[in-house]
mmCIF file of C-alpha atoms in Angstrom:
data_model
loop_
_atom_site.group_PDB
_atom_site.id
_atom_site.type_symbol
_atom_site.label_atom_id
_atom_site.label_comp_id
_atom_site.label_asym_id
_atom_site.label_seq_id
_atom_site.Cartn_x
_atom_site.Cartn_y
_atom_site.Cartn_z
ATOM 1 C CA UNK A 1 28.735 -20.191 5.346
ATOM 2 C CA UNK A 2 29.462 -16.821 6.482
ATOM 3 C CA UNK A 3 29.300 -15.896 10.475
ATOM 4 C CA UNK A 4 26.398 -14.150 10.166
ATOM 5 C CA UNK A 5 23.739 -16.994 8.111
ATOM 6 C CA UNK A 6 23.329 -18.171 11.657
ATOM 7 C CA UNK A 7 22.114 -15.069 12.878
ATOM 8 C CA UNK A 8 19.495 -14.868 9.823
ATOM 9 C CA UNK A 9 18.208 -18.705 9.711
ATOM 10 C CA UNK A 10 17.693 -17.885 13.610
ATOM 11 C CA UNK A 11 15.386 -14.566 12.214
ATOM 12 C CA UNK A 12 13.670 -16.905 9.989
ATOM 13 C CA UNK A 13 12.327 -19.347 12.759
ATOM 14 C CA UNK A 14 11.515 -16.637 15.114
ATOM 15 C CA UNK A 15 7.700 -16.409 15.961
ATOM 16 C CA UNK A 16 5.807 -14.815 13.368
ATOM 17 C CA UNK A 17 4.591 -11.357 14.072
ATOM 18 C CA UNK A 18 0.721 -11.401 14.928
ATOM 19 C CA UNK A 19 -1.251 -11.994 11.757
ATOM 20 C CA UNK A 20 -3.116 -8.102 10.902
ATOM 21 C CA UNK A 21 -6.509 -7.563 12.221
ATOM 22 C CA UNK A 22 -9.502 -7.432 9.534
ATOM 23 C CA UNK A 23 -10.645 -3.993 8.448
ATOM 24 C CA UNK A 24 -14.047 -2.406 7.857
ATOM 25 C CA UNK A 25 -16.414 -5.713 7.227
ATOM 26 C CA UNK A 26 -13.563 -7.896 6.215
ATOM 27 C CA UNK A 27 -14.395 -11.320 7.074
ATOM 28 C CA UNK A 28 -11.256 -14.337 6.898
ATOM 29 C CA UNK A 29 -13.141 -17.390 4.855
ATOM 30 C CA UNK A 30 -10.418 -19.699 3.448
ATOM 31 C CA UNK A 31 -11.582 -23.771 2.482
ATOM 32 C CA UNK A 32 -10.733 -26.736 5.410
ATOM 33 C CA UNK A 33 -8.480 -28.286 2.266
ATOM 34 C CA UNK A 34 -6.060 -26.789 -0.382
ATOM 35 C CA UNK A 35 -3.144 -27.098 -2.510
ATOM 36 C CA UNK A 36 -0.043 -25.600 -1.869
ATOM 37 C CA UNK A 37 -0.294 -23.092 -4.048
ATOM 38 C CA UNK A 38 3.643 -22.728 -3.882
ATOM 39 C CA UNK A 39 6.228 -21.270 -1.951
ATOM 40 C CA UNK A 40 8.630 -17.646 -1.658
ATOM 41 C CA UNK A 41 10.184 -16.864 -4.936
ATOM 42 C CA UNK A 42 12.137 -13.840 -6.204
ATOM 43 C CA UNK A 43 10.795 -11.665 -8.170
ATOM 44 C CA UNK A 44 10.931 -7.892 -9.463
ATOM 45 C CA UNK A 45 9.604 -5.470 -6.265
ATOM 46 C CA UNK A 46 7.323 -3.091 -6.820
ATOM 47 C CA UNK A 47 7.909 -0.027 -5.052
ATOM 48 C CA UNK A 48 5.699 0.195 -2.644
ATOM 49 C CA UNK A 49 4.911 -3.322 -2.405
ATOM 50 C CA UNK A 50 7.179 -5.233 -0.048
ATOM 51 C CA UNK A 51 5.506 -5.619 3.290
ATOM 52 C CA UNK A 52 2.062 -4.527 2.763
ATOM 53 C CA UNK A 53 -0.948 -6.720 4.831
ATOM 54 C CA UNK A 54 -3.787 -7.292 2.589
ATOM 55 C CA UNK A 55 -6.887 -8.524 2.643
ATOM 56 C CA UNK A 56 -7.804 -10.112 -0.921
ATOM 57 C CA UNK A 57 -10.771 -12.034 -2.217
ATOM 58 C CA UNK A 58 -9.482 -14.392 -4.380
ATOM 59 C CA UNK A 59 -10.846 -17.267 -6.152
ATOM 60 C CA UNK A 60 -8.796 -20.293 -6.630
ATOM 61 C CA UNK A 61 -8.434 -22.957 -9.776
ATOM 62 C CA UNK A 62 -11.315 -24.761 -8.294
ATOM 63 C CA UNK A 63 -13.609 -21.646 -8.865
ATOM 64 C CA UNK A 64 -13.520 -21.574 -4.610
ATOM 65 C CA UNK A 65 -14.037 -18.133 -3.358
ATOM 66 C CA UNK A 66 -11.721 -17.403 -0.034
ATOM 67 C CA UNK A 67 -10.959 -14.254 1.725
ATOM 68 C CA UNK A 68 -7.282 -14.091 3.510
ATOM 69 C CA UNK A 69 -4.790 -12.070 4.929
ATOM 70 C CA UNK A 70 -1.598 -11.998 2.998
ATOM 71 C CA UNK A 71 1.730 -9.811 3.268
ATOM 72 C CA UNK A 72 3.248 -9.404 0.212
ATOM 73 C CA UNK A 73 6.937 -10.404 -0.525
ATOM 74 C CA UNK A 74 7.182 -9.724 -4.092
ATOM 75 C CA UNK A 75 5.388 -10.007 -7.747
ATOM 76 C CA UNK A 76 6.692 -12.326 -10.280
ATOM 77 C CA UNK A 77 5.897 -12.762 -14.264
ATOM 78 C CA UNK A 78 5.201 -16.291 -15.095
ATOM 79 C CA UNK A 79 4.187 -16.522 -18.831
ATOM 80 C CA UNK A 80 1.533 -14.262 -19.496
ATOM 81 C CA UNK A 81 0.360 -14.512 -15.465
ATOM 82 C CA UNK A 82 1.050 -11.927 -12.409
ATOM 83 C CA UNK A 83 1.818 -14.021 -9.314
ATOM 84 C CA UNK A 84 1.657 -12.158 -5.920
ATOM 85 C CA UNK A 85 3.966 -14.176 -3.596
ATOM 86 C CA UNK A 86 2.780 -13.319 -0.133
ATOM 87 C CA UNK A 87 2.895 -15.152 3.295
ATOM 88 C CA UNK A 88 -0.605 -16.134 3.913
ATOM 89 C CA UNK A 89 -1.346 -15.385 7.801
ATOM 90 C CA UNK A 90 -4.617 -17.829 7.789
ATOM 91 C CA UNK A 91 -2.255 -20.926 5.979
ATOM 92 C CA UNK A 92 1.052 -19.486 8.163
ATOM 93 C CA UNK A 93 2.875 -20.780 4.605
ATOM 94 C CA UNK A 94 4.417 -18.771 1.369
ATOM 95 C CA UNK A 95 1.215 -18.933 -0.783
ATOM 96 C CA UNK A 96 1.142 -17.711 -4.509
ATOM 97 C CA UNK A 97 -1.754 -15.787 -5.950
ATOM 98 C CA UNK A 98 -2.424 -15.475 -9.725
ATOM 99 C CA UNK A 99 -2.754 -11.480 -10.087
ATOM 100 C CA UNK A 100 -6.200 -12.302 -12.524
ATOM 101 C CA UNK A 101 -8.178 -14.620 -10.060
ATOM 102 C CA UNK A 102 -7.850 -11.425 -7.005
ATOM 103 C CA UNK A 103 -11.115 -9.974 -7.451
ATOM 104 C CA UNK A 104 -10.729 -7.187 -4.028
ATOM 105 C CA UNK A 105 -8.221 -6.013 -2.076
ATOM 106 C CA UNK A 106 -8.540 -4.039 1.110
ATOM 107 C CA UNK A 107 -5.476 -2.162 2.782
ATOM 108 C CA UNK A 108 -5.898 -3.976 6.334
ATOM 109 C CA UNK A 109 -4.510 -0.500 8.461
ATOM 110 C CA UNK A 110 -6.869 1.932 6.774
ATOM 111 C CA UNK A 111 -9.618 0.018 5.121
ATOM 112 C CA UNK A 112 -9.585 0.915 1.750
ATOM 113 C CA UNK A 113 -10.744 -1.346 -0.743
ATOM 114 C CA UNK A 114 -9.994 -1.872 -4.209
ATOM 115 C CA UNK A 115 -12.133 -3.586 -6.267
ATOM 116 C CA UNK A 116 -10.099 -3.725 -9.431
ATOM 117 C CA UNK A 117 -6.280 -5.581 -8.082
ATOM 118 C CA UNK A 118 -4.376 -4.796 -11.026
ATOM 119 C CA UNK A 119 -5.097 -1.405 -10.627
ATOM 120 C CA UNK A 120 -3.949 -1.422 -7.209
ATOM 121 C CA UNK A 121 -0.990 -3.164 -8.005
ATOM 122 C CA UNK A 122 -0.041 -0.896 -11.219
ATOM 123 C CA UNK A 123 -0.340 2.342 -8.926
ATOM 124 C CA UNK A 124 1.901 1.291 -6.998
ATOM 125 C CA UNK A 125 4.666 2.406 -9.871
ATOM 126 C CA UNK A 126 4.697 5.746 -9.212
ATOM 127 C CA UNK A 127 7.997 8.251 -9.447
ATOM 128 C CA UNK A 128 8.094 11.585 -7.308
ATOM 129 C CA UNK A 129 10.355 12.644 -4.133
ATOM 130 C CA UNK A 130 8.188 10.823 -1.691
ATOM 131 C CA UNK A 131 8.073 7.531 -3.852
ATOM 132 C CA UNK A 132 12.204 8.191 -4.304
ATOM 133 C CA UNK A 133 12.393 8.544 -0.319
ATOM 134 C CA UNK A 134 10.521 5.608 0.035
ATOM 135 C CA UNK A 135 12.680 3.743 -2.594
ATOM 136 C CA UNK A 136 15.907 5.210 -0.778
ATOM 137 C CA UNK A 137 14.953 3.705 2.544
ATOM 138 C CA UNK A 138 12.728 0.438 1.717
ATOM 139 C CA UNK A 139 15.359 -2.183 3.781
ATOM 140 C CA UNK A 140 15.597 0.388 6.908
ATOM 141 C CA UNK A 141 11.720 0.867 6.624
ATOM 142 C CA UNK A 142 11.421 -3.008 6.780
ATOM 143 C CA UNK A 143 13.137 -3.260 9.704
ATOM 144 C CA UNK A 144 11.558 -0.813 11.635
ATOM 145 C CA UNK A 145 8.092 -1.865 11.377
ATOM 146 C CA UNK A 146 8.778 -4.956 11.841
ATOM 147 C CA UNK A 147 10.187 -3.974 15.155
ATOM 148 C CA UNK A 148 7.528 -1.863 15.761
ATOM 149 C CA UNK A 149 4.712 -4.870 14.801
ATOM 150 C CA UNK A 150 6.855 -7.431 17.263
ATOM 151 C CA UNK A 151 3.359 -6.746 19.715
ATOM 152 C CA UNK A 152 1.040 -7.374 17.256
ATOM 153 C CA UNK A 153 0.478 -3.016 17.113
ATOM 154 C CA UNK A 154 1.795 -0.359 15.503
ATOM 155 C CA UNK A 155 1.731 2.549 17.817
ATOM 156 C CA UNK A 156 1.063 6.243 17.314
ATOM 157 C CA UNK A 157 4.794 7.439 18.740
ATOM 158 C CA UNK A 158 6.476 4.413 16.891
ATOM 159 C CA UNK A 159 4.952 5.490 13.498
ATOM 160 C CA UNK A 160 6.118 9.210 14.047
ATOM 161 C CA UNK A 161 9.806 7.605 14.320
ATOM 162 C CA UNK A 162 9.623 5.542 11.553
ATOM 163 C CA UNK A 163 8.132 8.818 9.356
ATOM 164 C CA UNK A 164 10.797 11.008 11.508
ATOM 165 C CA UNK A 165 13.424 8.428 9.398
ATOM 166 C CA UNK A 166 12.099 8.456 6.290
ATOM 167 C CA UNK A 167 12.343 12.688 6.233
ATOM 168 C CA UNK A 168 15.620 12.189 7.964
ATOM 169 C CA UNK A 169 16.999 10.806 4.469
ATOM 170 C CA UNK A 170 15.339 12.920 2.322
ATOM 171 C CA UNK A 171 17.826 15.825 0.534
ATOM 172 C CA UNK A 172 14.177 17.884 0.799
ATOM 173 C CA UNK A 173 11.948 16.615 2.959
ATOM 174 C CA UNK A 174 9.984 19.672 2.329
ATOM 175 C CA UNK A 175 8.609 17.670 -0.744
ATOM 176 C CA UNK A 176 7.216 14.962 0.768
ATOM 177 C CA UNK A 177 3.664 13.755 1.154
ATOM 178 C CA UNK A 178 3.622 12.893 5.132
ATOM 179 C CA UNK A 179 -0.394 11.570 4.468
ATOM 180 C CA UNK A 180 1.287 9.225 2.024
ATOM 181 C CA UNK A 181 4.243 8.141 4.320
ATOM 182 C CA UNK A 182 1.826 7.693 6.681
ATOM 183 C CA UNK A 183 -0.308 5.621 4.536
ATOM 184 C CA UNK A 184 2.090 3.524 3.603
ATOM 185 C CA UNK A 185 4.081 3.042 6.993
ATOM 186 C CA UNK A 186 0.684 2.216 8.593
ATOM 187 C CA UNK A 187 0.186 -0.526 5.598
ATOM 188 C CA UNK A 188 3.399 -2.415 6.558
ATOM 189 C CA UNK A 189 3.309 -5.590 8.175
ATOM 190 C CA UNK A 190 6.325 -7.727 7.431
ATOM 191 C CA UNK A 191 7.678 -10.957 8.726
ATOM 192 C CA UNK A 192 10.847 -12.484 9.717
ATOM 193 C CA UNK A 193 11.849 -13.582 6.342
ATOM 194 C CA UNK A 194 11.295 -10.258 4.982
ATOM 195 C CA UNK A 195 12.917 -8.666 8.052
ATOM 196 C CA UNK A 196 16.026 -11.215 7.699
ATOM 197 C CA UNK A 197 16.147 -10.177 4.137
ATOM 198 C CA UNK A 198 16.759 -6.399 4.766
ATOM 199 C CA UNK A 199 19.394 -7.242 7.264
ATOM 200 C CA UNK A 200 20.896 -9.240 4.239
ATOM 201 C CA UNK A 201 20.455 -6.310 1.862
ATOM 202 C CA UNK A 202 22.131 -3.388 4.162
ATOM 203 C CA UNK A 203 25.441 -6.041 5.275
ATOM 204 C CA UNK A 204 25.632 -5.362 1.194
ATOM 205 C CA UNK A 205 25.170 -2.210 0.953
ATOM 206 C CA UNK A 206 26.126 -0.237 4.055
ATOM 207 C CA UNK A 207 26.269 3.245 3.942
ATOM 208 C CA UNK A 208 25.567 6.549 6.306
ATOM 209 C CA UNK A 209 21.857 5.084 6.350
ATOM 210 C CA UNK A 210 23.111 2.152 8.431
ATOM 211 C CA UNK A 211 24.244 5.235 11.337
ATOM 212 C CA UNK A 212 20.823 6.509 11.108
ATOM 213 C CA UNK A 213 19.051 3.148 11.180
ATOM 214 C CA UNK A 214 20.999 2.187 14.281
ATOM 215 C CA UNK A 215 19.777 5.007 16.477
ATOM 216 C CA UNK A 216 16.053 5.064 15.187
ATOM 217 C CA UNK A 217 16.349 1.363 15.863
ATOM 218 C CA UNK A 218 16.351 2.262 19.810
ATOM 219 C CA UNK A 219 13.978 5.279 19.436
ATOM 220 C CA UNK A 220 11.367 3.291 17.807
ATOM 221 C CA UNK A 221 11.747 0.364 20.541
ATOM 222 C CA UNK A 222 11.667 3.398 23.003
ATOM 223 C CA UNK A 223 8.666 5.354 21.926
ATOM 224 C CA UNK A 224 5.423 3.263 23.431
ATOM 225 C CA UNK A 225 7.230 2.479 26.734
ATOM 226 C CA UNK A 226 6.787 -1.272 26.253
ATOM 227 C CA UNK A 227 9.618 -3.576 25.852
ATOM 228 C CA UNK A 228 8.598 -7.572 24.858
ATOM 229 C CA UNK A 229 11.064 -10.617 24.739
ATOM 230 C CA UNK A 230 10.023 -10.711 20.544
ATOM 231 C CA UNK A 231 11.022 -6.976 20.248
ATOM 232 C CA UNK A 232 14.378 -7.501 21.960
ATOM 233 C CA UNK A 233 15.560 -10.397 20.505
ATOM 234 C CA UNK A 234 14.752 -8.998 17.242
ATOM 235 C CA UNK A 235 16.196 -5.596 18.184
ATOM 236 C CA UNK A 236 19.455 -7.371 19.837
ATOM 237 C CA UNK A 237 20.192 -9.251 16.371
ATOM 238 C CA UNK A 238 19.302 -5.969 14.042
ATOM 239 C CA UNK A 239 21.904 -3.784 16.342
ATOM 240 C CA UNK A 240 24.783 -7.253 15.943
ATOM 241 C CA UNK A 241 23.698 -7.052 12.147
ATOM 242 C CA UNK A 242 24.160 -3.460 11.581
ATOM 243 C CA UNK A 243 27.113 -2.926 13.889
ATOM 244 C CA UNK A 244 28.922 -5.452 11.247
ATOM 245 C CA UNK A 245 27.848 -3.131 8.095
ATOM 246 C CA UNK A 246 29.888 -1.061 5.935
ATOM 247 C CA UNK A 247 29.969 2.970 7.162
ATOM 248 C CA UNK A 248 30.773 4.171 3.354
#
């Protein structure tokens, strides 16, 4: 065990951030009994799919209809099935969802719905600068909104640091779609296990990114004015986690 595993299990016990409110007429409806449907499992990350709060309709082996909130951790090929791994914030457990049986999603932050899931999911493939930028940044991008989401909101100033970063890293920034940063930043919702995970990922790879991180760290816990105990505990271990990265 290495001295910082501590420091991560710790991250994974911490509190949960608050679950994402529902959007637009998005009711919660999930059955008083269920299987565990499974638990987190690695599997190949979409692009823009790490983090996101959904709401889905989905309809269980049973033929059960129940509406959730999830936040996605990954998507994984089983046989001929699409599994969505995804912490399920009604269950507060790692639930699995067969790609097939989702019959709507809705983007909690903005409210758009998607009636066709695959769809969703397949768009989110795309290559051009501001999918790159997000690609270049995904771990540091984890990390911030989670800090950010430690009060259960994202706030206006805390979202215009976390874009501010993702420009910051850009060669051209001049190329990017801001309305789709800021789409997608407002999407994010992750939890501890995904946070602890992007700690894990930057002690690998290090880098000037890490320098960056470090200082938008404090800017984003700056930028509404409000400090809470889950915000600096979280911050305190990010700024011991990154001070122990590679610089490159």
């Amino acid at each position: 065990m290495s001295d910082v595993d501590p420091i991560f299990a710790r991250l994974e016990r911490l509190t949960r951030t608050p679950p994402p409110p529902g959007a637009g007429g998005f009711a919660v409806h999930v059955p008083v009994v269920e299987a565990d449907d499974g638990q987190e499992e690695e599997g190949c990350d979409l692009l823009d799919v790490v983090g996101l709060a959904l709401g889905i309709v989905y309809q269980g082996a049973s033929g059960q209809e129940t509406r959730r909130r999830i936040t996605v951790s990954s998507l994984v090929s089983r046989g001929d099935a699409v599994l969505v791994n995804a912490w399920c914030h009604e269950r507060q457990a790692f639930r699995q969802f067969r790609l097939d049986r989702i019959g709507e999603v809705v983007v909690l932050a903005t409210g758009e719905v998607f009636d066709d899931a695959a769809a969703f999911f397949d768009g989110l493939h795309g290559r051009d600068p501001t999918a790159e930028a997000l690609a270049g940044c995904r771990h540091s991008l984890q990390i911030l909104a989670y800090l950010a989401r430690c009060d259960g909101h994202l706030h206006p100033d805390e979202q215009e640091q976390i874009i501010d970063f993702i420009l910051s890293t850009a060669p051209d920034p001049s190329c990017l779609d801001e309305v789709r940063l800021r789409r997608h930043v407002a999407a994010l919702y992750p939890d501890p296990a995904t946070y602890a995970k992007a700690l894990r990922a930057l002690r690998l790879s290090g880098g000037d990114q890490v320098r960056r991180l470090g200082r938008y760290v404090q800017r984003v816990l700056d930028a509404d004015g409000i400090l809470d105990d889950a915000e600096f505990e979280a911050a305190l271990q990010a700024q011991t986690e990154l001070s122990r990265c590679p610089r490159g």
